[in-house]
């Protein structure tokens, strides 16, 4: 059973009020870093810091008069980078909020989705799964940036940082049929065994400073191994084009997620007939684009909520 947080603004609205499904980057294998917990203060200042970067954007959505729905899309097992589970978690959260009477949501109200980084991963998986899993949930628009793509390349790029350890342990735990866990050494198996008690991103950064993937593996260059790729492939975006208007953005200098994967995803969506505005951001780095492009993503959703039509096809400003 998942948990969803519903935030209702004290702002009057004429007509059906829009709902924004906002996906916070959870980056965790531990429920203590789930949004429902960290939004209420969490355990300490480290937890608050993990969600503080999203507070201005959530506040902006509330200021605009939208109900904001924040789902624990990783679920009770904190399944980081599990595409299907994340997408379904987002869609279930929307359904729960819509049926939650105190939120005052009208079934006719428009629904949008927004996410950055791992939040974008969950957002786009929800958009891809909507027709199959939740045909009753229609998106007026979807904004996503810093999109995680080509998971093995992400792990290689993040090697030596907590992000790489999160990816490795998440895939090993979530995809047992890949036999990725069999390729861990004693230190890697110990890390996997304790992943549900000390695997928030900040926890791992403190527990494994300067640790490389090879330090936890019994074979070299693990991200290039067939088992790693077998675990990653089912969770890669791009298999289906969302049927909602999309606004995607990614920094050309993103130091965490290679821009080549973003370009490939945009090409795949466009080839499949998506309606998409794609931005290659000049804001520096992963965090820079997250902050600098957020207004464009929110304004795109505001236009969709207002009923402004989006021209079909793909455009790149």
CSV table of C-alpha atoms in Angstrom, one decimal:
chain,number,residue,atom,x,y,z
A,1,UNK,CA,0.0,0.0,0.0
A,2,UNK,CA,1.4,3.4,-1.0
A,3,UNK,CA,1.0,6.7,0.7
A,4,UNK,CA,0.1,10.0,-1.0
A,5,UNK,CA,0.3,13.5,0.4
A,6,UNK,CA,-2.4,16.0,-0.7
A,7,UNK,CA,-1.7,19.7,-0.4
A,8,UNK,CA,-4.7,22.0,-0.9
A,9,UNK,CA,-4.0,25.8,-1.4
A,10,UNK,CA,-6.0,28.5,0.4
A,11,UNK,CA,-6.6,30.1,-2.9
A,12,UNK,CA,-10.1,30.5,-4.5
A,13,UNK,CA,-10.7,28.9,-7.8
A,14,UNK,CA,-13.5,29.4,-10.3
A,15,UNK,CA,-14.5,26.0,-11.7
A,16,UNK,CA,-12.9,22.6,-11.4
A,17,UNK,CA,-9.5,23.1,-9.7
A,18,UNK,CA,-6.4,21.6,-11.5
A,19,UNK,CA,-4.4,18.8,-9.8
A,20,UNK,CA,-0.7,18.6,-10.2
A,21,UNK,CA,1.0,15.3,-9.5
A,22,UNK,CA,4.4,16.4,-8.3
A,23,UNK,CA,7.1,13.7,-8.1
A,24,UNK,CA,9.8,14.5,-5.6
A,25,UNK,CA,13.2,12.9,-6.4
A,26,UNK,CA,13.3,10.3,-3.6
A,27,UNK,CA,16.7,8.8,-4.4
A,28,UNK,CA,16.4,6.2,-1.7
A,29,UNK,CA,16.1,2.5,-0.9
A,30,UNK,CA,14.6,3.3,2.5
A,31,UNK,CA,11.1,4.5,3.3
A,32,UNK,CA,12.5,6.9,5.9
A,33,UNK,CA,13.3,9.2,2.9
A,34,UNK,CA,9.8,8.9,1.3
A,35,UNK,CA,8.2,12.2,0.6
A,36,UNK,CA,5.3,11.6,3.0
A,37,UNK,CA,7.9,11.5,5.8
A,38,UNK,CA,10.4,14.1,4.7
A,39,UNK,CA,7.7,16.7,3.9
A,40,UNK,CA,6.7,16.5,7.5
A,41,UNK,CA,10.2,17.1,8.8
A,42,UNK,CA,11.7,13.6,8.6
A,43,UNK,CA,14.3,12.6,11.2
A,44,UNK,CA,16.8,15.4,10.9
A,45,UNK,CA,18.1,18.3,8.8
A,46,UNK,CA,19.5,16.0,6.2
A,47,UNK,CA,16.0,14.7,5.4
A,48,UNK,CA,14.7,18.2,5.2
A,49,UNK,CA,17.6,19.2,2.8
A,50,UNK,CA,16.6,16.3,0.5
A,51,UNK,CA,13.1,17.8,-0.1
A,52,UNK,CA,13.9,21.5,0.5
A,53,UNK,CA,15.0,21.9,-3.2
A,54,UNK,CA,11.5,21.1,-4.2
A,55,UNK,CA,9.7,23.3,-1.8
A,56,UNK,CA,9.9,26.5,-4.0
A,57,UNK,CA,8.3,24.7,-6.9
A,58,UNK,CA,5.6,23.0,-4.8
A,59,UNK,CA,4.9,26.5,-3.3
A,60,UNK,CA,4.7,28.0,-6.8
A,61,UNK,CA,2.1,25.4,-7.8
A,62,UNK,CA,0.1,26.1,-4.7
A,63,UNK,CA,0.3,29.8,-5.3
A,64,UNK,CA,-1.2,29.2,-8.7
A,65,UNK,CA,-4.2,27.6,-7.0
A,66,UNK,CA,-3.5,24.0,-7.9
A,67,UNK,CA,-3.9,21.0,-5.6
A,68,UNK,CA,-0.6,19.3,-5.3
A,69,UNK,CA,-0.4,15.5,-5.0
A,70,UNK,CA,3.0,14.1,-3.8
A,71,UNK,CA,3.0,10.3,-3.9
A,72,UNK,CA,5.5,7.9,-2.4
A,73,UNK,CA,5.9,6.4,-5.9
A,74,UNK,CA,8.8,4.1,-4.9
A,75,UNK,CA,6.2,2.2,-2.7
A,76,UNK,CA,6.6,0.5,0.6
A,77,UNK,CA,9.7,-1.4,-0.6
A,78,UNK,CA,11.4,1.8,-1.8
A,79,UNK,CA,12.0,0.4,-5.3
A,80,UNK,CA,14.3,3.0,-6.8
A,81,UNK,CA,14.4,3.0,-10.6
A,82,UNK,CA,11.6,0.4,-10.9
A,83,UNK,CA,9.8,1.9,-13.9
A,84,UNK,CA,6.5,0.0,-13.7
A,85,UNK,CA,6.1,0.3,-9.9
A,86,UNK,CA,7.0,4.0,-10.0
A,87,UNK,CA,4.5,4.8,-12.8
A,88,UNK,CA,1.7,2.9,-11.1
A,89,UNK,CA,2.5,4.6,-7.8
A,90,UNK,CA,2.0,8.0,-9.4
A,91,UNK,CA,-1.2,7.0,-11.0
A,92,UNK,CA,-2.5,5.3,-7.8
A,93,UNK,CA,-1.7,8.5,-6.0
A,94,UNK,CA,-3.8,10.6,-8.4
A,95,UNK,CA,-6.7,8.3,-8.1
A,96,UNK,CA,-6.5,8.4,-4.3
A,97,UNK,CA,-6.4,12.2,-4.2
A,98,UNK,CA,-9.3,12.5,-6.7
A,99,UNK,CA,-11.5,10.3,-4.4
A,100,UNK,CA,-10.3,12.1,-1.2
A,101,UNK,CA,-13.4,14.3,-0.5
A,102,UNK,CA,-11.6,16.9,1.7
A,103,UNK,CA,-9.4,17.9,-1.3
A,104,UNK,CA,-12.6,19.1,-3.1
A,105,UNK,CA,-11.4,17.9,-6.5
A,106,UNK,CA,-13.9,17.7,-9.3
A,107,UNK,CA,-13.6,14.7,-11.7
A,108,UNK,CA,-13.7,17.2,-14.5
A,109,UNK,CA,-10.7,19.1,-13.3
A,110,UNK,CA,-7.5,18.9,-15.4
A,111,UNK,CA,-4.5,16.8,-14.2
A,112,UNK,CA,-0.9,17.5,-14.8
A,113,UNK,CA,2.3,15.8,-13.8
A,114,UNK,CA,5.8,17.3,-13.0
A,115,UNK,CA,9.1,15.8,-12.0
A,116,UNK,CA,12.8,16.4,-12.1
A,117,UNK,CA,15.6,13.8,-12.1
A,118,UNK,CA,14.3,10.6,-10.5
A,119,UNK,CA,11.0,12.4,-10.2
A,120,UNK,CA,11.0,12.8,-14.0
A,121,UNK,CA,11.6,9.0,-14.2
A,122,UNK,CA,8.4,8.3,-12.3
A,123,UNK,CA,6.5,11.0,-14.1
A,124,UNK,CA,7.2,9.7,-17.5
A,125,UNK,CA,6.7,6.1,-16.6
A,126,UNK,CA,3.2,7.2,-15.3
A,127,UNK,CA,2.6,8.9,-18.6
A,128,UNK,CA,3.7,5.8,-20.6
A,129,UNK,CA,1.5,3.5,-18.5
A,130,UNK,CA,-1.6,5.6,-18.3
A,131,UNK,CA,-3.6,4.1,-21.1
A,132,UNK,CA,-2.9,0.5,-20.0
A,133,UNK,CA,-3.0,0.9,-16.2
A,134,UNK,CA,-5.2,3.9,-15.5
A,135,UNK,CA,-7.3,4.9,-18.5
A,136,UNK,CA,-9.5,6.9,-16.2
A,137,UNK,CA,-6.6,9.3,-15.5
A,138,UNK,CA,-6.0,11.7,-18.4
A,139,UNK,CA,-3.1,14.1,-18.4
A,140,UNK,CA,-3.6,17.6,-19.7
A,141,UNK,CA,0.2,18.0,-19.8
A,142,UNK,CA,3.4,16.6,-18.5
A,143,UNK,CA,6.6,18.4,-17.6
A,144,UNK,CA,9.9,16.5,-16.8
A,145,UNK,CA,13.5,17.5,-16.7
A,146,UNK,CA,16.9,16.0,-16.0
A,147,UNK,CA,15.4,12.7,-17.2
A,148,UNK,CA,17.2,9.5,-16.1
A,149,UNK,CA,18.0,7.5,-19.2
A,150,UNK,CA,20.5,4.8,-20.2
A,151,UNK,CA,20.9,3.6,-16.6
A,152,UNK,CA,24.2,1.8,-17.1
A,153,UNK,CA,25.7,5.1,-18.4
A,154,UNK,CA,24.3,6.9,-15.4
A,155,UNK,CA,26.0,4.5,-13.1
A,156,UNK,CA,29.3,4.9,-14.9
A,157,UNK,CA,29.0,8.7,-14.8
A,158,UNK,CA,28.2,8.6,-11.0
A,159,UNK,CA,30.9,6.1,-10.1
A,160,UNK,CA,32.6,7.1,-6.9
A,161,UNK,CA,29.5,8.8,-5.6
A,162,UNK,CA,26.4,7.7,-3.7
A,163,UNK,CA,24.3,7.8,-6.9
A,164,UNK,CA,26.1,4.9,-8.4
A,165,UNK,CA,25.7,2.8,-5.3
A,166,UNK,CA,22.0,3.5,-5.2
A,167,UNK,CA,21.6,2.4,-8.8
A,168,UNK,CA,23.6,-0.8,-8.3
A,169,UNK,CA,21.8,-1.8,-5.1
A,170,UNK,CA,18.4,-0.8,-6.4
A,171,UNK,CA,18.8,-2.9,-9.6
A,172,UNK,CA,20.3,-5.9,-7.7
A,173,UNK,CA,17.4,-5.9,-5.2
A,174,UNK,CA,14.6,-5.1,-7.6
A,175,UNK,CA,15.6,-7.5,-10.5
A,176,UNK,CA,16.6,-10.8,-8.9
A,177,UNK,CA,16.1,-12.7,-12.1
A,178,UNK,CA,19.0,-10.7,-13.7
A,179,UNK,CA,21.4,-12.4,-11.2
A,180,UNK,CA,23.1,-9.1,-10.7
A,181,UNK,CA,23.3,-9.7,-6.9
A,182,UNK,CA,25.4,-12.8,-7.7
A,183,UNK,CA,28.2,-10.5,-9.0
A,184,UNK,CA,28.6,-8.6,-5.7
A,185,UNK,CA,31.6,-9.3,-3.4
A,186,UNK,CA,31.3,-9.6,0.4
A,187,UNK,CA,31.2,-5.8,0.8
A,188,UNK,CA,28.5,-5.5,-1.9
A,189,UNK,CA,26.4,-8.3,-0.4
A,190,UNK,CA,26.7,-6.6,3.0
A,191,UNK,CA,25.6,-3.3,1.5
A,192,UNK,CA,22.6,-5.0,-0.2
A,193,UNK,CA,21.6,-6.7,3.0
A,194,UNK,CA,21.4,-3.4,4.9
A,195,UNK,CA,19.9,-1.4,2.0
A,196,UNK,CA,16.5,-1.1,3.7
A,197,UNK,CA,18.0,0.5,6.9
A,198,UNK,CA,20.6,2.9,5.7
A,199,UNK,CA,20.1,3.6,2.0
A,200,UNK,CA,18.8,7.1,1.7
A,201,UNK,CA,21.1,8.9,-0.7
A,202,UNK,CA,22.6,11.1,2.1
A,203,UNK,CA,23.1,8.0,4.3
A,204,UNK,CA,25.1,6.2,1.5
A,205,UNK,CA,27.2,9.3,0.9
A,206,UNK,CA,28.3,9.2,4.5
A,207,UNK,CA,28.6,5.4,4.7
A,208,UNK,CA,30.5,4.9,1.4
A,209,UNK,CA,32.6,8.0,0.7
A,210,UNK,CA,34.6,7.7,-2.5
A,211,UNK,CA,33.4,4.1,-3.0
A,212,UNK,CA,33.4,2.8,-6.6
A,213,UNK,CA,31.1,0.2,-8.1
A,214,UNK,CA,34.1,-2.1,-8.5
A,215,UNK,CA,34.7,-1.9,-4.8
A,216,UNK,CA,31.4,-3.8,-4.3
A,217,UNK,CA,31.7,-6.2,-7.3
A,218,UNK,CA,33.3,-9.5,-7.8
A,219,UNK,CA,33.9,-8.7,-11.5
A,220,UNK,CA,35.4,-5.5,-13.1
A,221,UNK,CA,33.4,-2.9,-15.0
A,222,UNK,CA,30.1,-4.1,-13.7
A,223,UNK,CA,27.9,-1.6,-15.5
A,224,UNK,CA,29.0,-3.1,-18.8
A,225,UNK,CA,28.2,-6.7,-17.7
A,226,UNK,CA,25.2,-8.4,-19.3
A,227,UNK,CA,23.6,-8.9,-15.9
A,228,UNK,CA,23.7,-5.2,-15.1
A,229,UNK,CA,22.1,-4.4,-18.5
A,230,UNK,CA,19.5,-7.1,-18.1
A,231,UNK,CA,18.5,-5.5,-14.8
A,232,UNK,CA,18.4,-2.0,-16.4
A,233,UNK,CA,16.6,-2.7,-19.7
A,234,UNK,CA,13.0,-3.3,-18.3
A,235,UNK,CA,13.2,0.0,-16.5
A,236,UNK,CA,14.4,2.2,-19.4
A,237,UNK,CA,12.0,4.9,-20.6
A,238,UNK,CA,11.0,5.1,-24.3
A,239,UNK,CA,9.2,1.9,-25.0
A,240,UNK,CA,5.9,3.7,-25.4
A,241,UNK,CA,5.2,7.4,-26.3
A,242,UNK,CA,2.9,9.2,-23.8
A,243,UNK,CA,-0.3,10.5,-25.3
A,244,UNK,CA,-0.2,13.7,-23.3
A,245,UNK,CA,1.5,16.9,-24.4
A,246,UNK,CA,5.1,16.8,-23.1
A,247,UNK,CA,7.6,19.5,-22.0
A,248,UNK,CA,11.1,17.9,-21.5
A,249,UNK,CA,14.3,19.7,-20.7
A,250,UNK,CA,17.9,18.6,-19.9
A,251,UNK,CA,21.1,20.5,-19.4
A,252,UNK,CA,23.7,20.0,-22.2
A,253,UNK,CA,26.3,20.1,-19.4
A,254,UNK,CA,24.5,17.7,-17.1
A,255,UNK,CA,27.3,16.1,-15.0
A,256,UNK,CA,25.0,13.3,-13.6
A,257,UNK,CA,22.9,12.1,-16.5
A,258,UNK,CA,24.5,12.1,-19.9
A,259,UNK,CA,22.6,14.3,-22.4
A,260,UNK,CA,23.0,11.6,-25.1
A,261,UNK,CA,20.3,9.5,-23.3
A,262,UNK,CA,17.9,12.4,-23.3
A,263,UNK,CA,18.4,13.0,-27.0
A,264,UNK,CA,17.7,9.3,-27.7
A,265,UNK,CA,14.6,9.4,-25.6
A,266,UNK,CA,13.3,12.5,-27.3
A,267,UNK,CA,14.0,10.9,-30.7
A,268,UNK,CA,12.1,7.7,-29.6
A,269,UNK,CA,9.1,9.6,-28.4
A,270,UNK,CA,9.0,11.8,-31.5
A,271,UNK,CA,9.3,8.8,-33.8
A,272,UNK,CA,6.3,7.2,-32.0
A,273,UNK,CA,4.2,10.3,-32.6
A,274,UNK,CA,4.4,12.2,-29.3
A,275,UNK,CA,3.4,15.9,-29.0
A,276,UNK,CA,6.6,17.2,-27.4
A,277,UNK,CA,8.5,20.4,-26.7
A,278,UNK,CA,12.2,19.5,-26.1
A,279,UNK,CA,14.7,21.9,-24.6
A,280,UNK,CA,18.4,21.4,-24.5
A,281,UNK,CA,19.1,23.7,-21.6
A,282,UNK,CA,22.1,26.0,-21.3
A,283,UNK,CA,21.8,26.3,-17.5
A,284,UNK,CA,24.9,24.7,-16.1
A,285,UNK,CA,24.7,21.2,-14.6
A,286,UNK,CA,22.0,19.0,-13.3
A,287,UNK,CA,21.0,21.3,-10.4
A,288,UNK,CA,21.3,24.4,-12.6
A,289,UNK,CA,18.8,23.2,-15.1
A,290,UNK,CA,16.5,21.9,-12.4
A,291,UNK,CA,16.2,25.4,-11.0
A,292,UNK,CA,16.5,27.4,-14.2
A,293,UNK,CA,14.0,25.6,-16.3
A,294,UNK,CA,11.3,24.9,-13.7
A,295,UNK,CA,9.3,28.1,-14.6
A,296,UNK,CA,9.1,27.0,-18.2
A,297,UNK,CA,7.8,23.6,-17.1
A,298,UNK,CA,5.2,25.1,-14.8
A,299,UNK,CA,4.0,27.7,-17.3
A,300,UNK,CA,3.6,24.9,-19.9
A,301,UNK,CA,1.3,23.1,-17.4
A,302,UNK,CA,-0.6,26.4,-16.7
A,303,UNK,CA,-1.3,26.7,-20.4
A,304,UNK,CA,-2.6,23.2,-20.6
A,305,UNK,CA,-4.8,23.7,-17.5
A,306,UNK,CA,-6.2,26.8,-19.2
A,307,UNK,CA,-7.2,24.8,-22.2
A,308,UNK,CA,-4.6,26.3,-24.6
A,309,UNK,CA,-4.1,23.7,-27.3
A,310,UNK,CA,-0.6,22.4,-28.0
A,311,UNK,CA,0.3,22.0,-31.6
A,312,UNK,CA,0.9,18.3,-32.5
A,313,UNK,CA,4.4,17.0,-33.3
A,314,UNK,CA,7.8,17.8,-31.9
A,315,UNK,CA,9.4,21.2,-31.5
A,316,UNK,CA,12.8,22.3,-30.0
A,317,UNK,CA,12.9,26.0,-29.1
